[in-house]
Coordinates of C-alpha atoms in Angstrom, one line a residue:
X18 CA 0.0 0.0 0.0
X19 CA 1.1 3.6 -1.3
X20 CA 2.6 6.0 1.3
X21 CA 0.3 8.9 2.1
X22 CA 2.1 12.0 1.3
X23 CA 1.2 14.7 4.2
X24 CA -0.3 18.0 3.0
X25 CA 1.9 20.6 3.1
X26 CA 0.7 23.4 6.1
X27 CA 0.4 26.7 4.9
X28 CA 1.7 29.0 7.8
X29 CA 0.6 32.8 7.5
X30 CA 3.9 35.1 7.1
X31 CA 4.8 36.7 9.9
X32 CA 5.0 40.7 9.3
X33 CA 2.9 43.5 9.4
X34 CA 1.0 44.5 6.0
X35 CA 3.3 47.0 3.8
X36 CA 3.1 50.4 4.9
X37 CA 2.6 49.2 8.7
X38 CA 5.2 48.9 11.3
X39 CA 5.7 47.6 14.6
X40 CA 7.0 50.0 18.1
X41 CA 9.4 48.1 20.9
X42 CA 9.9 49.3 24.2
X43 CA 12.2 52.4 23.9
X44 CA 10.2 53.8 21.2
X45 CA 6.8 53.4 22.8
X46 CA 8.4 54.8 25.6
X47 CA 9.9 58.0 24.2
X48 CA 6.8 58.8 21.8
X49 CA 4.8 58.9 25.3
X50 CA 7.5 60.8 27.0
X51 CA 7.6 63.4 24.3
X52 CA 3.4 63.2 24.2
X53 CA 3.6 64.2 27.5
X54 CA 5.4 67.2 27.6
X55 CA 3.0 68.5 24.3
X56 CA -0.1 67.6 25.9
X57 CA 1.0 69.5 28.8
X58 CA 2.0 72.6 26.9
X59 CA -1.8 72.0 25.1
X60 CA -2.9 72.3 28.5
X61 CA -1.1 74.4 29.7
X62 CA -2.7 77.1 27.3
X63 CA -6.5 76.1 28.3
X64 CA -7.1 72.9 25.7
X65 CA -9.4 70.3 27.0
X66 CA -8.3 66.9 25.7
X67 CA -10.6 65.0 23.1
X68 CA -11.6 61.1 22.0
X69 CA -13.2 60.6 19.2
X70 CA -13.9 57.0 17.4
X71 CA -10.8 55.5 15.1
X72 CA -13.9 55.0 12.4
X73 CA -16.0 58.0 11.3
X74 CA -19.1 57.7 8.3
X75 CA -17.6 58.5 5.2
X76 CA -20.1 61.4 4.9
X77 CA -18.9 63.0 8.0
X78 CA -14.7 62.1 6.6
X79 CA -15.7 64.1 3.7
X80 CA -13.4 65.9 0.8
X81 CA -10.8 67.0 2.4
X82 CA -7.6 64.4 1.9
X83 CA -4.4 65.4 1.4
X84 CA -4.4 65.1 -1.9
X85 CA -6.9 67.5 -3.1
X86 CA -6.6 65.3 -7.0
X87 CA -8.1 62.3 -5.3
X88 CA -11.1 63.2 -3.3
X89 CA -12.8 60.3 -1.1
X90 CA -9.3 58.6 -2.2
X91 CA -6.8 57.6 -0.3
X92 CA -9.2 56.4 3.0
X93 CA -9.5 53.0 4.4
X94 CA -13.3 52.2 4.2
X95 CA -15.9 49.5 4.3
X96 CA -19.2 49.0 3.6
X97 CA -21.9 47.9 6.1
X98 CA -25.2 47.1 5.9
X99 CA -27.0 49.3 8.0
X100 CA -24.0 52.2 8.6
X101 CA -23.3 52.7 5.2
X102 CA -20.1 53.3 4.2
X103 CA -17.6 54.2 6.9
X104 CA -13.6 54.5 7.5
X105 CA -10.8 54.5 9.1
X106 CA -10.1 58.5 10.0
X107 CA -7.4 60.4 8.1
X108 CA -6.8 63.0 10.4
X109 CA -7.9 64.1 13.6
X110 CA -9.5 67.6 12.0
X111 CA -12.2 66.2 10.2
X112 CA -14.0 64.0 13.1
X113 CA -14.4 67.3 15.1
X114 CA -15.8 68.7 12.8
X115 CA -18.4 66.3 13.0
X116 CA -18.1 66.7 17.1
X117 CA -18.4 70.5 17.1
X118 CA -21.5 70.2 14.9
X119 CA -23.2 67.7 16.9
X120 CA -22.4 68.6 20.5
X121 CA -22.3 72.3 19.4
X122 CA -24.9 73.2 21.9
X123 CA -23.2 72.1 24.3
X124 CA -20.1 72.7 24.2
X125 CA -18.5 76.3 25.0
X126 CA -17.7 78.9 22.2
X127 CA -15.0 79.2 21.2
X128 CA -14.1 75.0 21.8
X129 CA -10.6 74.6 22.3
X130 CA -9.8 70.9 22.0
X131 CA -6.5 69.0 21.8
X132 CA -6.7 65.0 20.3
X133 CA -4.1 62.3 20.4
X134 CA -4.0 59.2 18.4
X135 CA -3.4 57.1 15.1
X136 CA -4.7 58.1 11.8
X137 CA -4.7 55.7 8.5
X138 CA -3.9 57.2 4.8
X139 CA -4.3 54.2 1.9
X140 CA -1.4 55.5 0.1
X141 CA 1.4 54.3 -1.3
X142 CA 3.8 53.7 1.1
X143 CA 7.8 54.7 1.1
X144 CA 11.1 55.0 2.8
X145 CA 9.5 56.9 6.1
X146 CA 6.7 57.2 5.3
X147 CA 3.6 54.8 6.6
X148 CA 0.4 54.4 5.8
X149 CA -0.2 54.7 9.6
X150 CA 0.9 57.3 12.3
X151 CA 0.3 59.6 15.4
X152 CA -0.8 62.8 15.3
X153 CA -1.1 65.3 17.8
X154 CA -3.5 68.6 17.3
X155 CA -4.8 71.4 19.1
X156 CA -7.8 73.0 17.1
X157 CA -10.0 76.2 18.4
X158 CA -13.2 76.7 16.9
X159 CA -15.6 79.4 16.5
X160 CA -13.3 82.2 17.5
X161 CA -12.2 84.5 13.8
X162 CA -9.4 86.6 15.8
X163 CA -6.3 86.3 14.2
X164 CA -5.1 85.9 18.6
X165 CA -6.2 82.9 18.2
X166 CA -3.5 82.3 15.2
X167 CA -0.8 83.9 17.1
X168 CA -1.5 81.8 19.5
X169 CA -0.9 78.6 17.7
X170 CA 2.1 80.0 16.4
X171 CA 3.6 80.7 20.2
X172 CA 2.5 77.1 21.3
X173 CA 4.6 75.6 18.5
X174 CA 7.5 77.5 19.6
X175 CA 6.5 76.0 23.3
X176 CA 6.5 72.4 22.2
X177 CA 9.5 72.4 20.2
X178 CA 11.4 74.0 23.3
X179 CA 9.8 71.6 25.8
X180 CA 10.4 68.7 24.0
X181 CA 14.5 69.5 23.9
X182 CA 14.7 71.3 20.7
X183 CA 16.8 74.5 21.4
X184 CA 16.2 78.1 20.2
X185 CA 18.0 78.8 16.9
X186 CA 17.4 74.8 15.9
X187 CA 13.8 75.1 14.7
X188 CA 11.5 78.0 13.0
X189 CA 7.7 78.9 12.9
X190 CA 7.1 79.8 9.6
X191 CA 3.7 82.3 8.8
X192 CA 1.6 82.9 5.7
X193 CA -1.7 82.7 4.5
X194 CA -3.6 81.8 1.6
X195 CA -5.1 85.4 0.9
X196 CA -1.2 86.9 0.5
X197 CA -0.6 83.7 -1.8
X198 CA -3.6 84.6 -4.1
X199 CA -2.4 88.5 -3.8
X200 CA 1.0 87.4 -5.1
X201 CA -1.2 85.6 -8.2
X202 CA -3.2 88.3 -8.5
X203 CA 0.3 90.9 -8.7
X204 CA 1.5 88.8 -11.7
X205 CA -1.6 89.0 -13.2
X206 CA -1.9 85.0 -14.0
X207 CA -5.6 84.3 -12.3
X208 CA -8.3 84.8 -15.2
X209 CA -11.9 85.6 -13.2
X210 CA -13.8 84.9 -16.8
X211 CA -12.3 81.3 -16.8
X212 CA -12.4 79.7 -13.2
X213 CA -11.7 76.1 -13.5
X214 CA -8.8 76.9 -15.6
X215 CA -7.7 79.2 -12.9
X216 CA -7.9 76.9 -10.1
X217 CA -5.9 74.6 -11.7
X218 CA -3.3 77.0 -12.9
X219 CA -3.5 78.4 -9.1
X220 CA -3.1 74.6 -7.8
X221 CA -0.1 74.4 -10.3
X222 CA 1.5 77.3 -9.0
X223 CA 1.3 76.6 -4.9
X224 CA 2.5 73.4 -5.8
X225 CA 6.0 75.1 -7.3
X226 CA 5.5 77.5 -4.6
X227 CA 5.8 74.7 -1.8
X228 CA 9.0 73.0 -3.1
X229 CA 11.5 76.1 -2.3
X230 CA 13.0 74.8 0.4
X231 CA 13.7 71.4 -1.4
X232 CA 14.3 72.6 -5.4
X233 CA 15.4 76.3 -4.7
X234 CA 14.7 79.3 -6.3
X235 CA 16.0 78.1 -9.9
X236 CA 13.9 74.7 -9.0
X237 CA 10.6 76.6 -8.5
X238 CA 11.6 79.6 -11.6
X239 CA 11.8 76.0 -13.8
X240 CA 8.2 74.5 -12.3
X241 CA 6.4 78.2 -12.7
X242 CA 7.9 78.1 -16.4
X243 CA 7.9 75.3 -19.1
X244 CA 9.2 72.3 -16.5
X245 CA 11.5 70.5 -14.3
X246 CA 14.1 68.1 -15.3
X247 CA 15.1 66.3 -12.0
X248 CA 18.6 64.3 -11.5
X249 CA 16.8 61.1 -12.6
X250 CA 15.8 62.4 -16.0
X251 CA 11.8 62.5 -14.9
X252 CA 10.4 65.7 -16.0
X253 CA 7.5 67.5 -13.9
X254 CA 5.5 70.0 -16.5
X255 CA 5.1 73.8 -15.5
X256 CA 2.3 76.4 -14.9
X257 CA 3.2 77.7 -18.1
X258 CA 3.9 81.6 -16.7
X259 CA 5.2 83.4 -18.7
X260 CA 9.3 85.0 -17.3
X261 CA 7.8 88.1 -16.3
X262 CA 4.9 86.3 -14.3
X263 CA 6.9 84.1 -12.7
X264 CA 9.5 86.8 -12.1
X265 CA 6.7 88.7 -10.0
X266 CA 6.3 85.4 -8.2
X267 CA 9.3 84.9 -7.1
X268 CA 10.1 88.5 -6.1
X269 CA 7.5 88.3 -3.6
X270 CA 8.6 84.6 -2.4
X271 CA 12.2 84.6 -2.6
X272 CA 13.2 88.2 -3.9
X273 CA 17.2 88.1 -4.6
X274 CA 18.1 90.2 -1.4
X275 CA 16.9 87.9 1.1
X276 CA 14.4 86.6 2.7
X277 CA 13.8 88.6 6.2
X278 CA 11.8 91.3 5.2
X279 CA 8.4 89.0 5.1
X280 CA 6.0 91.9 6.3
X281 CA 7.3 93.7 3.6
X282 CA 6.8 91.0 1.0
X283 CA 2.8 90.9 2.7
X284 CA 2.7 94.6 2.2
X285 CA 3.7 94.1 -1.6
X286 CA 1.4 91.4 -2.2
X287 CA -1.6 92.8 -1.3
X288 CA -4.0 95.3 -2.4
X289 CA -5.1 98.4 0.0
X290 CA -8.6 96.8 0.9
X291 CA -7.5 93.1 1.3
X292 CA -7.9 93.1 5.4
X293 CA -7.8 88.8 5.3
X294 CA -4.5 88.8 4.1
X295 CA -3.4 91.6 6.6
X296 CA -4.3 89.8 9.5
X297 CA -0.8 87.9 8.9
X298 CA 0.7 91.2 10.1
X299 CA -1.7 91.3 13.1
X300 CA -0.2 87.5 13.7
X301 CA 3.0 88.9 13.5
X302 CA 3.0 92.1 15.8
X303 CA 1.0 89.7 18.5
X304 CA 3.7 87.2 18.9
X305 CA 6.0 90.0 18.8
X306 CA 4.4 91.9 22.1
X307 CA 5.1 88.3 23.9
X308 CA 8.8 88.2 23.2
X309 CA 8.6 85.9 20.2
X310 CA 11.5 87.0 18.1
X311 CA 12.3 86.2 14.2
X312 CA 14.6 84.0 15.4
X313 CA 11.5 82.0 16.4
X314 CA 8.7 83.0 14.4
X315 CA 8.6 84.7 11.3
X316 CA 6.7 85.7 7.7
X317 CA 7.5 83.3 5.4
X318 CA 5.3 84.1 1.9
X319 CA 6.6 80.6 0.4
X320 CA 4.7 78.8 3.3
X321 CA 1.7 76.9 1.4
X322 CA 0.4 74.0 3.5
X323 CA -0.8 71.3 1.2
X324 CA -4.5 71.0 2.8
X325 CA -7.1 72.3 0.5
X326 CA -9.2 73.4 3.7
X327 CA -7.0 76.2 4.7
X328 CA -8.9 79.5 4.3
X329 CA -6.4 82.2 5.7
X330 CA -3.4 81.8 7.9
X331 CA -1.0 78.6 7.4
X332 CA 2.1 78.0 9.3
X333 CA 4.6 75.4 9.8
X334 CA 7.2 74.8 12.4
X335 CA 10.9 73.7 10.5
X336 CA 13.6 72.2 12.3
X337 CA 16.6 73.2 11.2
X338 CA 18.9 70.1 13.0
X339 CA 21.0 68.1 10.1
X340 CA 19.6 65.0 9.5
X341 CA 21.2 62.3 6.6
X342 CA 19.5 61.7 3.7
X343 CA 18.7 57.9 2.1
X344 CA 22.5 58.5 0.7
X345 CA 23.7 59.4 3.7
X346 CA 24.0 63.2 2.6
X347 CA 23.6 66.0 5.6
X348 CA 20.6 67.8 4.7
X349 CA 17.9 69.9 7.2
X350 CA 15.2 67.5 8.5
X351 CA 12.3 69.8 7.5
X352 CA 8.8 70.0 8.7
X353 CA 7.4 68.7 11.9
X354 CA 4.1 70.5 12.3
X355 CA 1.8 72.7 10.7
X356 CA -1.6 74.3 10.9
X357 CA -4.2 77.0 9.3
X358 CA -7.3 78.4 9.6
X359 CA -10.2 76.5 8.1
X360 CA -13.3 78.5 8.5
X361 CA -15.5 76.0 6.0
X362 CA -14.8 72.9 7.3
X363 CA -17.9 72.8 9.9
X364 CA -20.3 74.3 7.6
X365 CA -20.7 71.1 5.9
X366 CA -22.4 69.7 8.7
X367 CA -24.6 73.1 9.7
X368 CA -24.8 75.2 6.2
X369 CA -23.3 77.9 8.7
X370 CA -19.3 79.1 8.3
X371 CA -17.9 78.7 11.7
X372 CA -14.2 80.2 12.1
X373 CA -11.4 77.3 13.1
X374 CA -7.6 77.4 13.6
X375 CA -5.4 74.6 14.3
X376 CA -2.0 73.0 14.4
X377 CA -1.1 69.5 13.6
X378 CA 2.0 67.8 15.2
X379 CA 3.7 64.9 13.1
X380 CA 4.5 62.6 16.5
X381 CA 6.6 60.5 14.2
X382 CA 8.6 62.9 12.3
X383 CA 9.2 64.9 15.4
X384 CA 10.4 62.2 17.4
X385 CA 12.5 60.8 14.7
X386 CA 14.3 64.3 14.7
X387 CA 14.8 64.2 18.4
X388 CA 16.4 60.8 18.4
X389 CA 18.9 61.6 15.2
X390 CA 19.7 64.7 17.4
X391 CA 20.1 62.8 20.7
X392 CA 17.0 64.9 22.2
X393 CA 15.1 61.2 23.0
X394 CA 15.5 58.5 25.7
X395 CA 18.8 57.0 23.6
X396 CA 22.1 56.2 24.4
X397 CA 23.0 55.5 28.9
X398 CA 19.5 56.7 29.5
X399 CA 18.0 53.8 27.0
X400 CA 20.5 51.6 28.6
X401 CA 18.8 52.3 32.0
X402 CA 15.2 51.9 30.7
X403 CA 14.2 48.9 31.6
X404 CA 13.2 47.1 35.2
X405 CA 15.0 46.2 37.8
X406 CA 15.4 42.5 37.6
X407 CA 15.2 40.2 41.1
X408 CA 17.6 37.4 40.3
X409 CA 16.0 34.0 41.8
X410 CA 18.8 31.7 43.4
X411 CA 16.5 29.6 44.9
X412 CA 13.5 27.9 43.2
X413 CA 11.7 27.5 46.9
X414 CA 12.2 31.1 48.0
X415 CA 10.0 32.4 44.9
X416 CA 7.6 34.4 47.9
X417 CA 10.6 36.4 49.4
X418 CA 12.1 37.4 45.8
X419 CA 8.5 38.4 44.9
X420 CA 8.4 40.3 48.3
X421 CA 11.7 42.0 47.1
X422 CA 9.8 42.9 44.0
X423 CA 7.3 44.2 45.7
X424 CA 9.2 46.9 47.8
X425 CA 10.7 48.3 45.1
X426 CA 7.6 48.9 43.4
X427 CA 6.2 50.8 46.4
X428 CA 8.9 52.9 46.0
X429 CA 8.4 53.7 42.7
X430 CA 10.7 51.5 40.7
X431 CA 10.3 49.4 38.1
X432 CA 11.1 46.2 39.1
X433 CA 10.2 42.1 37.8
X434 CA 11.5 39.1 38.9
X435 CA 12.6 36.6 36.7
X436 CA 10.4 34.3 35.7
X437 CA 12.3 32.2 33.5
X438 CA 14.9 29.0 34.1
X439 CA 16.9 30.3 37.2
X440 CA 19.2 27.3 36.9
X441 CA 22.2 28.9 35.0
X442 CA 22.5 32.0 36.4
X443 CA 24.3 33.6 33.8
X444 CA 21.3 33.4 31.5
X445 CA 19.2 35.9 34.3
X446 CA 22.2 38.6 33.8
X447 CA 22.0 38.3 30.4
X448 CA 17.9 38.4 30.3
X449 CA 18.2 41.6 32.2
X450 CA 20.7 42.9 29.6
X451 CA 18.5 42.4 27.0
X452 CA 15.9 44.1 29.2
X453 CA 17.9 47.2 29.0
X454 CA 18.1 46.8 32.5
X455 CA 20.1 49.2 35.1
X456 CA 19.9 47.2 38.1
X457 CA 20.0 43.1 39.0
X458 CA 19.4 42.4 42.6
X459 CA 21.1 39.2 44.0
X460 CA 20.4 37.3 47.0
X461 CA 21.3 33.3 47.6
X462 CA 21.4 31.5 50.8
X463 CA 24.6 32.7 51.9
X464 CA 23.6 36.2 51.7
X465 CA 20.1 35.9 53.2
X466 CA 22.3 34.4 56.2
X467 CA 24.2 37.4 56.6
X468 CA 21.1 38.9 55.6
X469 CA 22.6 41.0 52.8
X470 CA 21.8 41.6 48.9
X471 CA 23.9 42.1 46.2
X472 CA 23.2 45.0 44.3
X473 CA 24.5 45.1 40.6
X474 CA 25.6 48.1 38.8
X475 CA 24.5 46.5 35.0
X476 CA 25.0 50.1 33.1
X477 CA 28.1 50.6 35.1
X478 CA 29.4 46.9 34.5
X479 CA 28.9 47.2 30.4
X480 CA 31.1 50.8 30.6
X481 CA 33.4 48.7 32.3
X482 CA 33.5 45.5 30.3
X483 CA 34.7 47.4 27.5
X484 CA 38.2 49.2 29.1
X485 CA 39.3 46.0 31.5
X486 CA 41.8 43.8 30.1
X487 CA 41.9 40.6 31.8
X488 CA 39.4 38.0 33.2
X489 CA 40.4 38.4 36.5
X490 CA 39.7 41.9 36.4
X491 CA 36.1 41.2 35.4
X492 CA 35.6 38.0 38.5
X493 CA 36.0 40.8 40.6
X494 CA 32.7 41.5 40.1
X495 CA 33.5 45.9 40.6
X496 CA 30.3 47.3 39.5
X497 CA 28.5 45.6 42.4
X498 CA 28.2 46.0 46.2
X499 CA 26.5 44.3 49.3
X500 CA 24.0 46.0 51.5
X501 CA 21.5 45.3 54.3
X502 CA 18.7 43.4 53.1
X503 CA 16.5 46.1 55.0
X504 CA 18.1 49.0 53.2
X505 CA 18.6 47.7 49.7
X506 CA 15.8 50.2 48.2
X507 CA 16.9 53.2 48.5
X508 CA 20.3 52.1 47.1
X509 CA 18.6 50.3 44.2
X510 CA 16.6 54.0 44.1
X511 CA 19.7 55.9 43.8
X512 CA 21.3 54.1 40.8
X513 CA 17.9 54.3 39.0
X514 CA 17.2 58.1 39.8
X515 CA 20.0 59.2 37.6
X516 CA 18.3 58.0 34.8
X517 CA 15.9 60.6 35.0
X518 CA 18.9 63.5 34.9
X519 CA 19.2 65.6 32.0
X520 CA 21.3 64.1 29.6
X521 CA 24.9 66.1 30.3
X522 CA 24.0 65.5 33.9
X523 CA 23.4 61.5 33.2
X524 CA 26.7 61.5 31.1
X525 CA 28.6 63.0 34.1
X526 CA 27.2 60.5 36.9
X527 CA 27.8 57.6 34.9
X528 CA 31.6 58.4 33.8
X529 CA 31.7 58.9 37.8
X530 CA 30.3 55.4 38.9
X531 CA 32.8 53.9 36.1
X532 CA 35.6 55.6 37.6
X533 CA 34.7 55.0 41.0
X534 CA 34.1 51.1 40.2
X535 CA 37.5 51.0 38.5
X536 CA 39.1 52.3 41.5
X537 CA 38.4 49.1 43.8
X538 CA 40.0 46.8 41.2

C-alpha cells in the first residue's frame, strides 16, 4: 500500500502588511514621554483633551484628503449594511468637525480641543513614510481673531522647546492663503472669466511654490515656467507663466536680497482693501508683544500648506537640526508641524461658516528628529530603561524574591522578577541585559544568612567590560556591592534616579560610577 504524502501546512507570514510597522519598548516609551510634555504645553494654554472614534461615516470624513486630485481617495473604508459606508479616520481635524456640529450646543464657544492618536492614509507607502501614524493637534473653533493664530504660532514654539529642541534649531514659519492669491493676483496670472482653468493654474503654481526649500529658487523659476528636469531624468511639466509672471512670483517669495523682510513682502502682495491677508501682520506684531523674536517665528510668503481646507493663515514649524538623507548626505530634516485656519470645514455639517484654527503635530517625524539629534530617551538613558530585575537563586524562595519585588515597586521603581529557568545563572544577567536593565538584585542562601543583597551596577558593569583587560579583572565582580537586606531600596533607588537627569548630567554620573568602580580593582 502507497505512502500517504502529508499536506503541506500553509503557515501565515509573519509581518505587518506594507506600509505598517511595529514599536518596541524604547520607542513606545519616548513617543509617550515626548506626548507628554506636548499635551501638557496644550494644557497648559486652556485645551481640553478629546476622544473621538478611530472609524468615522464616510459622509462626516468628507473631501478634504491630502491630496486634493483624489477626493474620497486615499481612505481606508468598508461597507456595512445598515451604517453605510464608513472608514478608518485620516486626520484628527475632520471627526471634530463632526463633534463641534453635533455637541455644538453644548459645548463652549469658542471650543478649544486637543486629540491624540493614530490616523490611516491608503497610500502608497515609502522610505519613512507609513500608511499609519500619530498625530497630535490642538484646534480652536468658532473664534475669527487672528489671537487665536498667534497663539498657535507661540505654542509651537512652546512644544518644540519643551520637547528639547533649542532656540536657533527650529522655525515657525507664517503665511496665509489670501497673501498667496495677492502674489497671483500681482503677476496677473488668475483669469476671473475662466475659473476652473484658474484653479488649476492656481493649484499648479502653490505646488512650485511649496517645493522652495527642497528645489530652490532656480527649482521653482523652472516649475512656474515650461518644467523640471530632475537628477533622474523624470520631468514634472510647469504652470506655463510666462518670465515676467513668474518673475513677480518669485520677487515676492524669494526676492534676490533675502528673505527677512516678510511683512514687507505681505505689504507688496496685497491690495489696500485686502484686510484677510493683513491679518498675517496682526499674527505677527502679537507674537512679537510676547517676546517671540524672528529667530523663532517669522513671515514666510513661500509657506503653502498642502490642505485644501485652509482659508487664511497657514504656518509650519521647520527644524533646522541636520539630518542624513537615504545617501547618507547632511541635509535639514524639514517640517514637523503645521496648521491653518479653516473657516469652511464645519459648515458642511450646519450650512453655517464657523471660524477654526489649528495645528497639527507629526509625532513620528518629530520624534525621529529628536532621536537623530540625541533629544530622545537614547544612548545611557535607554541603557537604564528597563526594570529592575530580582535574580532567583533559589527555586523555593520564589515568595521572598516576589516580596523583594514588591518593595521596590512601592517605592516607585520598576522592578520584575525573573520568571524564567533560574538554573544557569548567567542566562538571568544576560535576560536583564536584554531588558535594558540598570539594576539586577542578587540574593542566595549565603547572603540571606548574613542577611545582605547584592546590588549590581548592569549600566556601570557594560562601561566597564569594555576598558578592563583581563578575566580576573572582570571576576572581581567591581560594579557591584553588598548592603542590608532592610536598606537595599533606597540604594537600588539611587542608581535608578540618575536616569531621569538631564542628559549632560546623566553623562557625568555615569563616567563617575565607572571611575569609582574602577578604583576598587
Amino acid at each position: 500500500m502507497a505512502k500517504q504524502r502529508k499536506s503541506k501546512v500553509m503557515r501565515p507570514q509573519a509581518r505587518p502588511p506594507k506600509g505598517f510597522r511595529d514599536y518596541f519598548g524604547s520607542e513606545v516609551v519616548d513617543r509617550n514621554a515626548m506626548l507628554e510634555a506636548v499635551t501638557g504645553i496644550y494644557h497648559r494654554y486652556g485645551f481640553d483633551p478629546l476622544e473621538s472614534p478611530a472609524v468615522e461615516t464616510v459622509e462626516a470624513l468628507g473631501k478634504f484628503l491630502p491630496d486634493v486630485d483624489r477626493p474620497n481617495e486615499g481612505v481606508f473604508a468598508w461597507k456595512e449594511d445598515e451604517a453605510g459606508w464608513i472608514a478608518l479616520r485620516y486626520d484628527l481635524t475632520a471627526p471634530l468637525a463632526r463633534v463641534y456640529a453635533q455637541f455644538r450646543n453644548d459645548l463652549p464657544l469658542p471650543y478649544r480641543r486637543y486629540a491624540v492618536g493614530p490616523v490611516w492614509r491608503n497610500e502608497k507607502p515609502g522610505p519613512g513614510r507609513f500608511r499609519q501614524f500619530f498625530q497630535c493637534d490642538a484646534d480652536t473653533v468658532g473664534s475669527g481673531s487672528p489671537a487665536a493664530d498667534a497663539e498657535m504660532c507661540m505654542m509651537l514654539a512652546d512644544i518644540l522647546e519643551a520637547v528639547g529642541i533649542r532656540r536657533g534649531e527650529y522655525i515657525v514659519r507664517l503665511n496665509s492663503r489670501t497673501v498667496l492669491d495677492g502674489i497671483m493676483n500681482k503677476a496677473g496670472i488668475l483669469d476671473p472669466d475662466r475659473p476652473e482653468a484658474a484653479a488649476q493654474r492656481r493649484a499648479t503654481v502653490m505646488r512650485a511654490i511649496d517645493k522652495l526649500d527642497r528645489l530652490g529658487a532656480d527649482g521653482v523659476l523652472a516649475l512656474l515656467g515650461t518644467g523640471r528636469r530632475d537628477e533622474s531624468g523624470d520631468y514634472t511639466p510647469g504652470a506655463g507663466l510666462a518670465e515676467n509672471e513668474a518673475r513677480v512670483v518669485m520677487d515676492l517669495i524669494a526676492p534676490a536680497d533675502g528673505r527677512g523682510d516678510g511683512a514687507g513682502r505681505v505689504r507688496a502682495a496685497l491690495s489696500d482693501g485686502d484686510a484677510g491677508g493683513r491679518d498675517v501682520l496682526e499674527i505677527e506684531k502679537l507674537v512679537r508683544d510676547q517676546g517671540y523674536g524672528p529667530d523663532r517665528i517669522m513671515i514666510d510668503t513661500s509657506v503653502v500648506r498642502g490642505l485644501g481646507y485652509y482659508t487664511g493663515p497657514v504656518y509650519e514649524a521647520e527644524l533646522t537640526i541636520m539630518a542624513a538623507d537615504a545617501r547618507g548626505r547632511p541635509q535639514q530634516f524639514g517640517s514637523v508641524a503645521g496648521g491653518g485656519r479653516y473657516d469652511g470645514l464645519v459648515r458642511r455639517f450646519t450650512g453655517q461658516d464657523v471660524p477654526a484654527t489649528g495645528v497639527s503635530l507629526g509625532v513620528d517625524r518629530l520624534l525621529s528628529a529628536l532621536r537623530a539629534g540625541g533629544r530622545a530617551a537614547q544612548g545611557a538613558a535607554e541603557a537604564g530603561s528597563g526594570p529592575v530585575v530580582v535574580t532567583v537563586m533559589d527555586r523555593d524562595r520564589l515568595g521572598d524574591y516576589q516580596a523583594m519585588a514588591a518593595e521596590l515597586r512601592s517605592a516607585g521603581i520598576r522592578a520584575e522578577v525573573y520568571l524564567g529557568n533560574p538554573k544557569n545563572f548567567g542566562n538571568q544577567l544576560r535576560y536583564a541585559d536584554r531588558r535594558n536593565s540598570p539594576v539586577a538584585v542578587i540574593e542566595g542562601s549565603e547572603e540571606r544568612s548574613r542577611g545582605v543583597v547584592l546590588v549590581k551596577d548592569l549600566v556601570a558593569g557594560r562601561q566597564i567590560a569594555e576598558v578592563i583587560d583581563t578575566s580576573a579583572e572582570w571576576k572581581s565582580q567591581p560594579a557591584q556591592f553588598e548592603v542590608r537586606r532592610d536598606g537595599f531600596v533606597p540604594e537600588v533607588l539611587r542608581l535608578v534616579d540618575a536616569f531621569r537627569l538631564p542628559p549632560e548630567e546623566l553623562q557625568a554620573e555615569l563616567a563617575r560610577r565607572r571611575d569609582f568602580y574602577l578604583g576598587r580593582l
